[in-house]
Amino acid sequence: MGKLTGMGLTAQLHETPGHPIIVAKNKHIAGRRTVLLYGHYDVQPVEPVNEWRSPPFEPTIRDGRIYCRGATDNKGQLIAHVSGLAETLAEHGDLPVNLTILFEGEEEIGSPNLKPFLEAHREELACDVVAISDTGMVGEGIGTFTYGLRGIACMEVKVHGPTIDLHSGIFGGAIANPVTMAARLVATLHDDEGRVQIPCFYDDVNDLQDWERTSWAALGDGDAETLSLTGSPALFGEPGYTERERRWARPTAEVNGIGGGYQGEGSKTVIAREAFFKLSFRLVPSQDPERILDLAEAYLKAKAPAAVRLEIKRGHTGMAYLTDPHSELGQAAQRALLSTFGGDVALIREGGSIPIVQAFKDVLNADTLLLGLALPDCQAHAPNENFPIANLEAGIRLNKALLRELAA
Amino acid sequence: MGKLTGMGLTAQLHETPGHPIIVAKNKHIAGRRTVLLYGHYDVQPVEPVNEWRSPPFEPTIRDGRIYCRGATDNKGQLIAHVSGLAETLAEHGDLPVNLTILFEGEEEIGSPNLKPFLEAHREELACDVVAISDTGMVGEGIGTFTYGLRGIACMEVKVHGPTIDLHSGIFGGAIANPVTMAARLVATLHDDEGRVQIPCFYDDVNDLQDWERTSWAALGDGDAETLSLTGSPALFGEPGYTERERRWARPTAEVNGIGGGYQGEGSKTVIAREAFFKLSFRLVPSQDPERILDLAEAYLKAKAPAAVRLEIKRGHTGMAYLTDPHSELGQAAQRALLSTFGGDVALIREGGSIPIVQAFKDVLNADTLLLGLALPDCQAHAPNENFPIANLEAGIRLNKALLRELAA
């Protein structure tokens, strides 16, 4: 807040039932294009803490990168834009466009309070276009325009069996083990090759367009890059698609966590009374998240034996997003990327989800320009999250170029 | 030690690479039968601690039962015997038999140091019969002679995938999720009805004898009792067997714990770099635990896709045990039970494992009399473990009667 007002913007903190929302503006002048710059200041949980090389909330610079939780997702990218605005304001006394800053603190839990806020402040937030840097670059120094995102739908399943933990010698063989049953339910989600087996799951999935497959294939060897980034022994996924296509344009069912029974060293011969697993589905355009959760819930309930009881809790959801990269605004964004990074601009979709992008479309009728500054190895959501200082500096340049291009 | 020497026994503490072993004796006189009384002072882990109604290591009496970890398994039963010996010694100045006490502290981890100790102290521990109270009674006040135990074989499986935790939006769909793969491996262990699917798993399993099936069926409705004790929504297990037969005479594969990925509240959209599950197999006479672990390891490795790497760690093992309840010593034990409890004596096998019983047979060439004092709801291995004071008192009477009967 202090930084924003110090730059010459008016800024306001809005309380919500969750974390507050910040809105800041320059003086809006009729006839100029209005740009809404969005970012989020909340972060993912930091565990496992012991895998961090430096404390997650003490920013540490090593080898030209800033390491801390939020360094890339999203504080680092957000600060690049703010710094770009500060430079333009210092140099010119104003920005070339009407600017509205919108920063929130609940993106990582699906922005539950932002959509109602947009609806309540529709006029105040009215804009021609939204700009966000919360996505990735395909590689170091390659300007990247993201024209699509996957949606998300989360669910937690608890499998209840006996009312107490049991001795697995005394009772083993006669009752259903909730841990085993949870694992068996997880195993029903995919076939051996990785296709999701929930009936009707793929019903609303649109095929990739030819130009997309061609353009993505031209980005180079995605397999090698993903193997190197992840350290996985081998790639694995839905047959018939490249690894980029699987990540950017195909839906998934992933188990983000599973637990039950003895977690310590060695063995404890127990049958746990309950087990859980946490699911998130990544969705592609046209898939309705609530319908996917309906399908999943019905499927899991049908698969569970009568000897256990399921407790299903739905989590946050968000629609996938897709815009036309060849629109006037899309081309302006690509010119800004070109002037910042040189070379060719990569046109991609991404596997992650920013549900609020769909809300900007629905409530403000504005398209969103996704101009990511994260590199594939920035470890968003993982230990040792980091952000290269070069990208922070590029982000400052990008912000300045973007406002110039959008003003034109 | 103090208590034992105070009663008039000679007692010795033997250090081992793990927890020490206590040996105590009265004066052995030629021509008398020699009885080895075994017990263990170690206990299972106490977690989940928050489910205990009173602290697990502060013995608390409620409604005629002593609540604490070890109350039934095995400290309470061990103390009943020691108290019986003390009473006999106080009344008669000696015991009617040559007695050797053998108490150890590693039963719950498979007694790794006891078998070498038996071998090293073969003469000192020579005996005609072993007596142990570390099993259960079929119901309140029903004297129970256990003539068979299941064996055990433990194994921990870690499933490694990527070298770091990954964002499930960015990478989901392109790599194998170790949590999903761990669950899929667990799911391969059984068919839908609960039969173990590891090839050759049932090869060495002996059929039940007719008198066993008849005698166990006469013990009453095991289904209702197990449903009530466990609170499970329904029974579940290998078709073709009653629930008692499944628990006492059929082998199992149970998952005692599973874990991987996010364990906290809400969701974290992560693909964990690894997951684990802990297995224990309960085995029946003639099944070799090491062979079972070989079969399981080969099966799991064959089932795992190349996109993950398995790390398998073997845990403790123990052979199943079976003796003839109609032998002379078996009949003496049943007379002691009859004089302690009245009514009929139940002849049963049990699902749990006391691997050392097989070692007594192998090293000392002695059969073991299993004279359990635990009730089905004593919650061994679970929170709120307890032991009825009435069973403590019955155990004292049983000890005295048993030594009299074995002396005859």
PDB file of N, CA and C in Angstrom, chain A residues 44 47 51 150 162-163 165 167 169-170 172-175 177 184 187 190 192 230 233 236 246-247 254-258 260-264 266 268-270 273 276 278 282 307 351 381-382, chain B residues 44 47 51 150 162-163 165 167 169-170 172-175 177 184 187 190 192 230 233 236 246-247 254-260 262-264 266 268-270 273 278 282 307 351 381-382:
ATOM      1  N   GLN A  44       1.542 -21.005  -1.610  1.00  0.00           N
ATOM      2  CA  GLN A  44       1.262 -22.399  -1.262  1.00  0.00           C
ATOM      3  C   GLN A  44       1.899 -22.737   0.085  1.00  0.00           C
ATOM      4  N   GLU A  47       5.549 -26.956   3.373  1.00  0.00           N
ATOM      5  CA  GLU A  47       6.088 -28.282   3.675  1.00  0.00           C
ATOM      6  C   GLU A  47       6.381 -29.051   2.379  1.00  0.00           C
ATOM      7  N   GLU A  51      13.199 -29.776   3.322  1.00  0.00           N
ATOM      8  CA  GLU A  51      13.836 -29.885   2.007  1.00  0.00           C
ATOM      9  C   GLU A  51      14.258 -28.528   1.429  1.00  0.00           C
ATOM     10  N   ARG A 150      -5.612 -24.599 -17.915  1.00  0.00           N
ATOM     11  CA  ARG A 150      -6.539 -25.649 -17.511  1.00  0.00           C
ATOM     12  C   ARG A 150      -7.375 -25.176 -16.321  1.00  0.00           C
ATOM     13  N   PRO A 162     -13.539 -49.550  10.410  1.00  0.00           N
ATOM     14  CA  PRO A 162     -13.859 -49.791  11.820  1.00  0.00           C
ATOM     15  C   PRO A 162     -13.862 -48.470  12.594  1.00  0.00           C
ATOM     16  N   THR A 163     -14.474 -48.492  13.775  1.00  0.00           N
ATOM     17  CA  THR A 163     -14.528 -47.260  14.567  1.00  0.00           C
ATOM     18  C   THR A 163     -13.249 -47.040  15.367  1.00  0.00           C
ATOM     19  N   ASP A 165      -8.797 -48.168  15.550  1.00  0.00           N
ATOM     20  CA  ASP A 165      -7.677 -48.881  14.931  1.00  0.00           C
ATOM     21  C   ASP A 165      -7.652 -50.306  15.486  1.00  0.00           C
ATOM     22  N   HIS A 167      -5.820 -54.381  15.663  1.00  0.00           N
ATOM     23  CA  HIS A 167      -4.647 -55.243  15.555  1.00  0.00           C
ATOM     24  C   HIS A 167      -4.792 -56.051  14.263  1.00  0.00           C
ATOM     25  N   GLY A 169      -3.220 -58.566  13.254  1.00  0.00           N
ATOM     26  CA  GLY A 169      -3.149 -60.010  13.438  1.00  0.00           C
ATOM     27  C   GLY A 169      -4.497 -60.549  13.895  1.00  0.00           C
ATOM     28  N   ILE A 170      -5.059 -59.905  14.886  1.00  0.00           N
ATOM     29  CA  ILE A 170      -6.313 -60.387  15.471  1.00  0.00           C
ATOM     30  C   ILE A 170      -7.460 -60.287  14.476  1.00  0.00           C
ATOM     31  N   GLY A 172      -7.140 -59.109  11.035  1.00  0.00           N
ATOM     32  CA  GLY A 172      -6.808 -59.093   9.611  1.00  0.00           C
ATOM     33  C   GLY A 172      -7.402 -60.275   8.862  1.00  0.00           C
ATOM     34  N   GLY A 173      -8.096 -59.980   7.781  1.00  0.00           N
ATOM     35  CA  GLY A 173      -8.710 -61.028   6.967  1.00  0.00           C
ATOM     36  C   GLY A 173     -10.218 -61.012   7.041  1.00  0.00           C
ATOM     37  N   ALA A 174     -10.758 -60.408   8.126  1.00  0.00           N
ATOM     38  CA  ALA A 174     -12.207 -60.475   8.323  1.00  0.00           C
ATOM     39  C   ALA A 174     -12.916 -59.161   8.042  1.00  0.00           C
ATOM     40  N   ILE A 175     -12.164 -58.079   8.009  1.00  0.00           N
ATOM     41  CA  ILE A 175     -12.816 -56.799   7.733  1.00  0.00           C
ATOM     42  C   ILE A 175     -12.070 -56.065   6.618  1.00  0.00           C
ATOM     43  N   ASN A 177      -9.961 -53.262   5.071  1.00  0.00           N
ATOM     44  CA  ASN A 177      -8.931 -52.342   5.545  1.00  0.00           C
ATOM     45  C   ASN A 177      -9.114 -50.999   4.804  1.00  0.00           C
ATOM     46  N   ARG A 184      -7.453 -48.906  -3.464  1.00  0.00           N
ATOM     47  CA  ARG A 184      -8.205 -49.535  -4.562  1.00  0.00           C
ATOM     48  C   ARG A 184      -9.071 -48.498  -5.292  1.00  0.00           C
ATOM     49  N   ALA A 187      -6.862 -46.499  -7.484  1.00  0.00           N
ATOM     50  CA  ALA A 187      -6.454 -47.302  -8.643  1.00  0.00           C
ATOM     51  C   ALA A 187      -7.542 -47.384  -9.709  1.00  0.00           C
ATOM     52  N   HIS A 190      -7.612 -44.504 -13.100  1.00  0.00           N
ATOM     53  CA  HIS A 190      -6.930 -44.567 -14.399  1.00  0.00           C
ATOM     54  C   HIS A 190      -6.852 -45.996 -14.898  1.00  0.00           C
ATOM     55  N   ASP A 192      -4.281 -48.692 -17.087  1.00  0.00           N
ATOM     56  CA  ASP A 192      -2.844 -48.935 -16.955  1.00  0.00           C
ATOM     57  C   ASP A 192      -1.985 -47.916 -17.697  1.00  0.00           C
ATOM     58  N   THR A 230      11.984 -32.795 -13.987  1.00  0.00           N
ATOM     59  CA  THR A 230      11.308 -33.540 -12.922  1.00  0.00           C
ATOM     60  C   THR A 230      12.197 -34.622 -12.327  1.00  0.00           C
ATOM     61  N   PRO A 233      11.911 -41.157 -13.689  1.00  0.00           N
ATOM     62  CA  PRO A 233      12.586 -42.222 -14.430  1.00  0.00           C
ATOM     63  C   PRO A 233      12.104 -42.327 -15.874  1.00  0.00           C
ATOM     64  N   PHE A 236       5.084 -40.631 -18.491  1.00  0.00           N
ATOM     65  CA  PHE A 236       3.934 -41.524 -18.359  1.00  0.00           C
ATOM     66  C   PHE A 236       2.677 -40.693 -18.583  1.00  0.00           C
ATOM     67  N   ARG A 246      -0.386 -33.305 -23.346  1.00  0.00           N
ATOM     68  CA  ARG A 246      -0.979 -33.870 -22.123  1.00  0.00           C
ATOM     69  C   ARG A 246      -1.052 -32.830 -21.010  1.00  0.00           C
ATOM     70  N   ARG A 247      -0.015 -31.999 -20.923  1.00  0.00           N
ATOM     71  CA  ARG A 247       0.047 -31.047 -19.818  1.00  0.00           C
ATOM     72  C   ARG A 247      -0.806 -29.811 -20.077  1.00  0.00           C
ATOM     73  N   GLU A 254      -5.328 -36.213 -10.598  1.00  0.00           N
ATOM     74  CA  GLU A 254      -4.099 -36.439  -9.832  1.00  0.00           C
ATOM     75  C   GLU A 254      -4.431 -36.580  -8.355  1.00  0.00           C
ATOM     76  N   VAL A 255      -3.710 -37.489  -7.690  1.00  0.00           N
ATOM     77  CA  VAL A 255      -3.820 -37.610  -6.243  1.00  0.00           C
ATOM     78  C   VAL A 255      -2.722 -36.741  -5.643  1.00  0.00           C
ATOM     79  N   ASN A 256      -3.121 -35.715  -4.911  1.00  0.00           N
ATOM     80  CA  ASN A 256      -2.138 -34.790  -4.334  1.00  0.00           C
ATOM     81  C   ASN A 256      -1.661 -35.234  -2.955  1.00  0.00           C
ATOM     82  N   GLY A 257      -2.401 -36.143  -2.355  1.00  0.00           N
ATOM     83  CA  GLY A 257      -1.980 -36.649  -1.058  1.00  0.00           C
ATOM     84  C   GLY A 257      -2.782 -37.883  -0.699  1.00  0.00           C
ATOM     85  N   ILE A 258      -2.118 -38.794   0.019  1.00  0.00           N
ATOM     86  CA  ILE A 258      -2.817 -39.980   0.523  1.00  0.00           C
ATOM     87  C   ILE A 258      -2.258 -40.259   1.902  1.00  0.00           C
ATOM     88  N   GLY A 260      -2.932 -42.766   5.760  1.00  0.00           N
ATOM     89  CA  GLY A 260      -3.722 -43.648   6.613  1.00  0.00           C
ATOM     90  C   GLY A 260      -2.824 -44.644   7.293  1.00  0.00           C
ATOM     91  N   GLY A 261      -3.148 -44.980   8.537  1.00  0.00           N
ATOM     92  CA  GLY A 261      -2.377 -45.977   9.267  1.00  0.00           C
ATOM     93  C   GLY A 261      -1.050 -45.444   9.747  1.00  0.00           C
ATOM     94  N   TYR A 262      -0.148 -46.370  10.012  1.00  0.00           N
ATOM     95  CA  TYR A 262       1.114 -46.040  10.674  1.00  0.00           C
ATOM     96  C   TYR A 262       2.038 -45.288   9.735  1.00  0.00           C
ATOM     97  N   GLN A 263       2.577 -44.169  10.224  1.00  0.00           N
ATOM     98  CA  GLN A 263       3.413 -43.296   9.398  1.00  0.00           C
ATOM     99  C   GLN A 263       4.865 -43.273   9.884  1.00  0.00           C
ATOM    100  N   GLY A 264       5.163 -43.914  11.011  1.00  0.00           N
ATOM    101  CA  GLY A 264       6.504 -43.809  11.591  1.00  0.00           C
ATOM    102  C   GLY A 264       7.496 -44.798  10.999  1.00  0.00           C
ATOM    103  N   GLY A 266       9.769 -48.216  10.792  1.00  0.00           N
ATOM    104  CA  GLY A 266       9.511 -49.620  11.088  1.00  0.00           C
ATOM    105  C   GLY A 266       8.056 -49.992  10.858  1.00  0.00           C
ATOM    106  N   LYS A 268       4.100 -51.187  12.361  1.00  0.00           N
ATOM    107  CA  LYS A 268       3.097 -51.283  13.417  1.00  0.00           C
ATOM    108  C   LYS A 268       1.957 -52.072  12.823  1.00  0.00           C
ATOM    109  N   THR A 269       1.627 -53.180  13.445  1.00  0.00           N
ATOM    110  CA  THR A 269       0.682 -54.106  12.820  1.00  0.00           C
ATOM    111  C   THR A 269      -0.741 -53.697  13.146  1.00  0.00           C
ATOM    112  N   VAL A 270      -1.178 -52.684  12.422  1.00  0.00           N
ATOM    113  CA  VAL A 270      -2.468 -52.060  12.713  1.00  0.00           C
ATOM    114  C   VAL A 270      -3.304 -52.018  11.440  1.00  0.00           C
ATOM    115  N   ARG A 273      -8.441 -47.143  11.193  1.00  0.00           N
ATOM    116  CA  ARG A 273      -9.900 -47.005  11.086  1.00  0.00           C
ATOM    117  C   ARG A 273     -10.303 -46.145   9.896  1.00  0.00           C
ATOM    118  N   PHE A 276      -7.396 -41.421   3.820  1.00  0.00           N
ATOM    119  CA  PHE A 276      -7.904 -40.335   2.975  1.00  0.00           C
ATOM    120  C   PHE A 276      -7.073 -40.231   1.716  1.00  0.00           C
ATOM    121  N   LYS A 278      -6.557 -37.026  -1.453  1.00  0.00           N
ATOM    122  CA  LYS A 278      -6.932 -35.712  -1.955  1.00  0.00           C
ATOM    123  C   LYS A 278      -6.740 -35.702  -3.463  1.00  0.00           C
ATOM    124  N   ARG A 282      -7.474 -31.570 -13.350  1.00  0.00           N
ATOM    125  CA  ARG A 282      -7.189 -30.433 -14.224  1.00  0.00           C
ATOM    126  C   ARG A 282      -8.084 -30.568 -15.441  1.00  0.00           C
ATOM    127  N   ALA A 307     -18.352 -52.503   2.790  1.00  0.00           N
ATOM    128  CA  ALA A 307     -17.631 -52.665   4.069  1.00  0.00           C
ATOM    129  C   ALA A 307     -16.869 -51.414   4.484  1.00  0.00           C
ATOM    130  N   GLY A 351      -0.691 -25.825 -18.133  1.00  0.00           N
ATOM    131  CA  GLY A 351      -1.402 -26.841 -17.375  1.00  0.00           C
ATOM    132  C   GLY A 351      -2.018 -26.347 -16.087  1.00  0.00           C
ATOM    133  N   HIS A 381       5.276 -24.049  -6.020  1.00  0.00           N
ATOM    134  CA  HIS A 381       4.541 -25.027  -5.199  1.00  0.00           C
ATOM    135  C   HIS A 381       5.459 -26.047  -4.536  1.00  0.00           C
ATOM    136  N   ALA A 382       6.743 -26.037  -4.824  1.00  0.00           N
ATOM    137  CA  ALA A 382       7.661 -27.056  -4.298  1.00  0.00           C
ATOM    138  C   ALA A 382       8.685 -26.381  -3.381  1.00  0.00           C
TER     139      ALA A 382
ATOM    140  N   GLN B  44       3.678 -51.646  21.783  1.00  0.00           N
ATOM    141  CA  GLN B  44       3.488 -51.019  20.470  1.00  0.00           C
ATOM    142  C   GLN B  44       3.567 -49.495  20.604  1.00  0.00           C
ATOM    143  N   GLU B  47       0.752 -43.853  19.110  1.00  0.00           N
ATOM    144  CA  GLU B  47      -0.052 -42.953  18.288  1.00  0.00           C
ATOM    145  C   GLU B  47      -1.257 -43.690  17.696  1.00  0.00           C
ATOM    146  N   GLU B  51      -6.177 -39.872  20.649  1.00  0.00           N
ATOM    147  CA  GLU B  51      -7.372 -40.697  20.802  1.00  0.00           C
ATOM    148  C   GLU B  51      -7.421 -41.441  22.132  1.00  0.00           C
ATOM    149  N   ARG B 150      -0.794 -67.341  13.836  1.00  0.00           N
ATOM    150  CA  ARG B 150      -0.318 -67.044  12.488  1.00  0.00           C
ATOM    151  C   ARG B 150       1.111 -66.514  12.555  1.00  0.00           C
ATOM    152  N   PRO B 162       9.517 -38.410  -9.492  1.00  0.00           N
ATOM    153  CA  PRO B 162      10.390 -37.260  -9.761  1.00  0.00           C
ATOM    154  C   PRO B 162      11.329 -37.018  -8.576  1.00  0.00           C
ATOM    155  N   THR B 163      12.372 -36.257  -8.820  1.00  0.00           N
ATOM    156  CA  THR B 163      13.323 -35.995  -7.731  1.00  0.00           C
ATOM    157  C   THR B 163      12.863 -34.856  -6.824  1.00  0.00           C
ATOM    158  N   ASP B 165       9.143 -32.525  -5.502  1.00  0.00           N
ATOM    159  CA  ASP B 165       7.694 -32.370  -5.579  1.00  0.00           C
ATOM    160  C   ASP B 165       7.377 -31.427  -6.742  1.00  0.00           C
ATOM    161  N   HIS B 167       4.421 -29.228  -9.286  1.00  0.00           N
ATOM    162  CA  HIS B 167       3.118 -28.572  -9.423  1.00  0.00           C
ATOM    163  C   HIS B 167       2.246 -29.483 -10.285  1.00  0.00           C
ATOM    164  N   GLY B 169      -0.494 -28.895 -11.699  1.00  0.00           N
ATOM    165  CA  GLY B 169      -1.051 -28.252 -12.890  1.00  0.00           C
ATOM    166  C   GLY B 169      -0.023 -28.234 -14.000  1.00  0.00           C
ATOM    167  N   ILE B 170       1.174 -27.825 -13.650  1.00  0.00           N
ATOM    168  CA  ILE B 170       2.219 -27.684 -14.675  1.00  0.00           C
ATOM    169  C   ILE B 170       2.619 -29.048 -15.251  1.00  0.00           C
ATOM    170  N   GLY B 172       1.094 -32.226 -14.327  1.00  0.00           N
ATOM    171  CA  GLY B 172       0.110 -33.303 -14.259  1.00  0.00           C
ATOM    172  C   GLY B 172      -0.306 -33.816 -15.620  1.00  0.00           C
ATOM    173  N   GLY B 173      -0.212 -35.113 -15.815  1.00  0.00           N
ATOM    174  CA  GLY B 173      -0.594 -35.726 -17.077  1.00  0.00           C
ATOM    175  C   GLY B 173       0.581 -36.288 -17.838  1.00  0.00           C
ATOM    176  N   ALA B 174       1.799 -35.778 -17.509  1.00  0.00           N
ATOM    177  CA  ALA B 174       2.960 -36.182 -18.308  1.00  0.00           C
ATOM    178  C   ALA B 174       3.894 -37.137 -17.569  1.00  0.00           C
ATOM    179  N   ILE B 175       3.758 -37.196 -16.255  1.00  0.00           N
ATOM    180  CA  ILE B 175       4.640 -38.107 -15.516  1.00  0.00           C
ATOM    181  C   ILE B 175       3.807 -38.984 -14.587  1.00  0.00           C
ATOM    182  N   ASN B 177       2.558 -40.335 -11.229  1.00  0.00           N
ATOM    183  CA  ASN B 177       2.398 -39.804  -9.874  1.00  0.00           C
ATOM    184  C   ASN B 177       2.710 -40.926  -8.874  1.00  0.00           C
ATOM    185  N   ARG B 184      -1.942 -47.999  -6.841  1.00  0.00           N
ATOM    186  CA  ARG B 184      -2.195 -49.043  -7.839  1.00  0.00           C
ATOM    187  C   ARG B 184      -1.495 -50.348  -7.453  1.00  0.00           C
ATOM    188  N   ALA B 187      -3.462 -51.944  -4.760  1.00  0.00           N
ATOM    189  CA  ALA B 187      -4.696 -52.510  -5.323  1.00  0.00           C
ATOM    190  C   ALA B 187      -4.460 -53.839  -6.028  1.00  0.00           C
ATOM    191  N   HIS B 190      -4.953 -57.695  -3.846  1.00  0.00           N
ATOM    192  CA  HIS B 190      -6.157 -58.508  -3.639  1.00  0.00           C
ATOM    193  C   HIS B 190      -7.057 -58.445  -4.869  1.00  0.00           C
ATOM    194  N   ASP B 192     -11.241 -58.420  -6.016  1.00  0.00           N
ATOM    195  CA  ASP B 192     -12.354 -57.634  -5.468  1.00  0.00           C
ATOM    196  C   ASP B 192     -12.956 -58.255  -4.211  1.00  0.00           C
ATOM    197  N   THR B 230     -15.405 -54.178  16.151  1.00  0.00           N
ATOM    198  CA  THR B 230     -14.657 -53.307  15.251  1.00  0.00           C
ATOM    199  C   THR B 230     -15.458 -52.082  14.831  1.00  0.00           C
ATOM    200  N   PRO B 233     -18.623 -51.280   8.996  1.00  0.00           N
ATOM    201  CA  PRO B 233     -19.957 -51.303   8.372  1.00  0.00           C
ATOM    202  C   PRO B 233     -20.387 -52.712   7.940  1.00  0.00           C
ATOM    203  N   PHE B 236     -15.711 -58.363   5.590  1.00  0.00           N
ATOM    204  CA  PHE B 236     -15.145 -58.428   4.247  1.00  0.00           C
ATOM    205  C   PHE B 236     -13.983 -59.399   4.290  1.00  0.00           C
ATOM    206  N   ARG B 246     -11.094 -67.074   8.703  1.00  0.00           N
ATOM    207  CA  ARG B 246     -10.252 -66.093   8.012  1.00  0.00           C
ATOM    208  C   ARG B 246      -9.205 -65.498   8.941  1.00  0.00           C
ATOM    209  N   ARG B 247      -9.594 -65.264  10.174  1.00  0.00           N
ATOM    210  CA  ARG B 247      -8.681 -64.597  11.119  1.00  0.00           C
ATOM    211  C   ARG B 247      -7.664 -65.571  11.720  1.00  0.00           C
ATOM    212  N   GLU B 254      -2.011 -57.266   4.594  1.00  0.00           N
ATOM    213  CA  GLU B 254      -2.640 -56.032   5.092  1.00  0.00           C
ATOM    214  C   GLU B 254      -1.691 -54.864   4.910  1.00  0.00           C
ATOM    215  N   VAL B 255      -2.260 -53.717   4.545  1.00  0.00           N
ATOM    216  CA  VAL B 255      -1.483 -52.487   4.492  1.00  0.00           C
ATOM    217  C   VAL B 255      -1.651 -51.798   5.838  1.00  0.00           C
ATOM    218  N   ASN B 256      -0.551 -51.660   6.565  1.00  0.00           N
ATOM    219  CA  ASN B 256      -0.614 -51.061   7.899  1.00  0.00           C
ATOM    220  C   ASN B 256      -0.452 -49.545   7.870  1.00  0.00           C
ATOM    221  N   GLY B 257       0.039 -49.044   6.755  1.00  0.00           N
ATOM    222  CA  GLY B 257       0.173 -47.594   6.633  1.00  0.00           C
ATOM    223  C   GLY B 257       0.467 -47.223   5.199  1.00  0.00           C
ATOM    224  N   ILE B 258      -0.035 -46.061   4.808  1.00  0.00           N
ATOM    225  CA  ILE B 258       0.264 -45.530   3.475  1.00  0.00           C
ATOM    226  C   ILE B 258       0.437 -44.030   3.619  1.00  0.00           C
ATOM    227  N   GLY B 259       1.302 -43.460   2.819  1.00  0.00           N
ATOM    228  CA  GLY B 259       1.473 -42.010   2.910  1.00  0.00           C
ATOM    229  C   GLY B 259       2.194 -41.464   1.700  1.00  0.00           C
ATOM    230  N   GLY B 260       1.902 -40.207   1.409  1.00  0.00           N
ATOM    231  CA  GLY B 260       2.579 -39.535   0.315  1.00  0.00           C
ATOM    232  C   GLY B 260       1.841 -38.258  -0.030  1.00  0.00           C
ATOM    233  N   TYR B 262       0.510 -34.296   0.057  1.00  0.00           N
ATOM    234  CA  TYR B 262       0.040 -33.310   1.027  1.00  0.00           C
ATOM    235  C   TYR B 262      -0.847 -33.962   2.091  1.00  0.00           C
ATOM    236  N   GLN B 263      -0.535 -33.683   3.354  1.00  0.00           N
ATOM    237  CA  GLN B 263      -1.236 -34.314   4.468  1.00  0.00           C
ATOM    238  C   GLN B 263      -2.069 -33.316   5.268  1.00  0.00           C
ATOM    239  N   GLY B 264      -1.981 -32.030   4.955  1.00  0.00           N
ATOM    240  CA  GLY B 264      -2.655 -31.027   5.781  1.00  0.00           C
ATOM    241  C   GLY B 264      -4.110 -30.802   5.395  1.00  0.00           C
ATOM    242  N   GLY B 266      -7.323 -28.960   3.628  1.00  0.00           N
ATOM    243  CA  GLY B 266      -7.551 -28.370   2.317  1.00  0.00           C
ATOM    244  C   GLY B 266      -6.726 -29.039   1.243  1.00  0.00           C
ATOM    245  N   LYS B 268      -3.464 -28.999  -1.711  1.00  0.00           N
ATOM    246  CA  LYS B 268      -2.209 -28.475  -2.228  1.00  0.00           C
ATOM    247  C   LYS B 268      -1.972 -29.207  -3.533  1.00  0.00           C
ATOM    248  N   THR B 269      -1.859 -28.461  -4.599  1.00  0.00           N
ATOM    249  CA  THR B 269      -1.850 -29.085  -5.916  1.00  0.00           C
ATOM    250  C   THR B 269      -0.437 -29.513  -6.279  1.00  0.00           C
ATOM    251  N   VAL B 270      -0.060 -30.641  -5.678  1.00  0.00           N
ATOM    252  CA  VAL B 270       1.306 -31.122  -5.785  1.00  0.00           C
ATOM    253  C   VAL B 270       1.319 -32.561  -6.284  1.00  0.00           C
ATOM    254  N   ARG B 273       7.061 -36.418  -4.753  1.00  0.00           N
ATOM    255  CA  ARG B 273       8.148 -37.144  -5.410  1.00  0.00           C
ATOM    256  C   ARG B 273       8.215 -38.604  -4.972  1.00  0.00           C
ATOM    257  N   LYS B 278       3.299 -49.692   3.934  1.00  0.00           N
ATOM    258  CA  LYS B 278       3.858 -50.694   4.826  1.00  0.00           C
ATOM    259  C   LYS B 278       2.938 -51.903   4.827  1.00  0.00           C
ATOM    260  N   ARG B 282       0.096 -61.969   7.253  1.00  0.00           N
ATOM    261  CA  ARG B 282      -0.102 -62.958   8.310  1.00  0.00           C
ATOM    262  C   ARG B 282      -0.102 -64.326   7.643  1.00  0.00           C
ATOM    263  N   ALA B 307       8.006 -45.961 -15.044  1.00  0.00           N
ATOM    264  CA  ALA B 307       8.061 -44.535 -14.734  1.00  0.00           C
ATOM    265  C   ALA B 307       8.223 -44.252 -13.241  1.00  0.00           C
ATOM    266  N   GLY B 351      -5.126 -65.108  15.332  1.00  0.00           N
ATOM    267  CA  GLY B 351      -4.621 -64.428  14.144  1.00  0.00           C
ATOM    268  C   GLY B 351      -3.291 -63.745  14.333  1.00  0.00           C
ATOM    269  N   HIS B 381      -2.662 -52.913  20.780  1.00  0.00           N
ATOM    270  CA  HIS B 381      -2.082 -52.197  19.625  1.00  0.00           C
ATOM    271  C   HIS B 381      -2.863 -50.925  19.271  1.00  0.00           C
ATOM    272  N   ALA B 382      -3.970 -50.661  19.933  1.00  0.00           N
ATOM    273  CA  ALA B 382      -4.810 -49.511  19.578  1.00  0.00           C
ATOM    274  C   ALA B 382      -4.835 -48.519  20.748  1.00  0.00           C
TER     275      ALA B 382
END
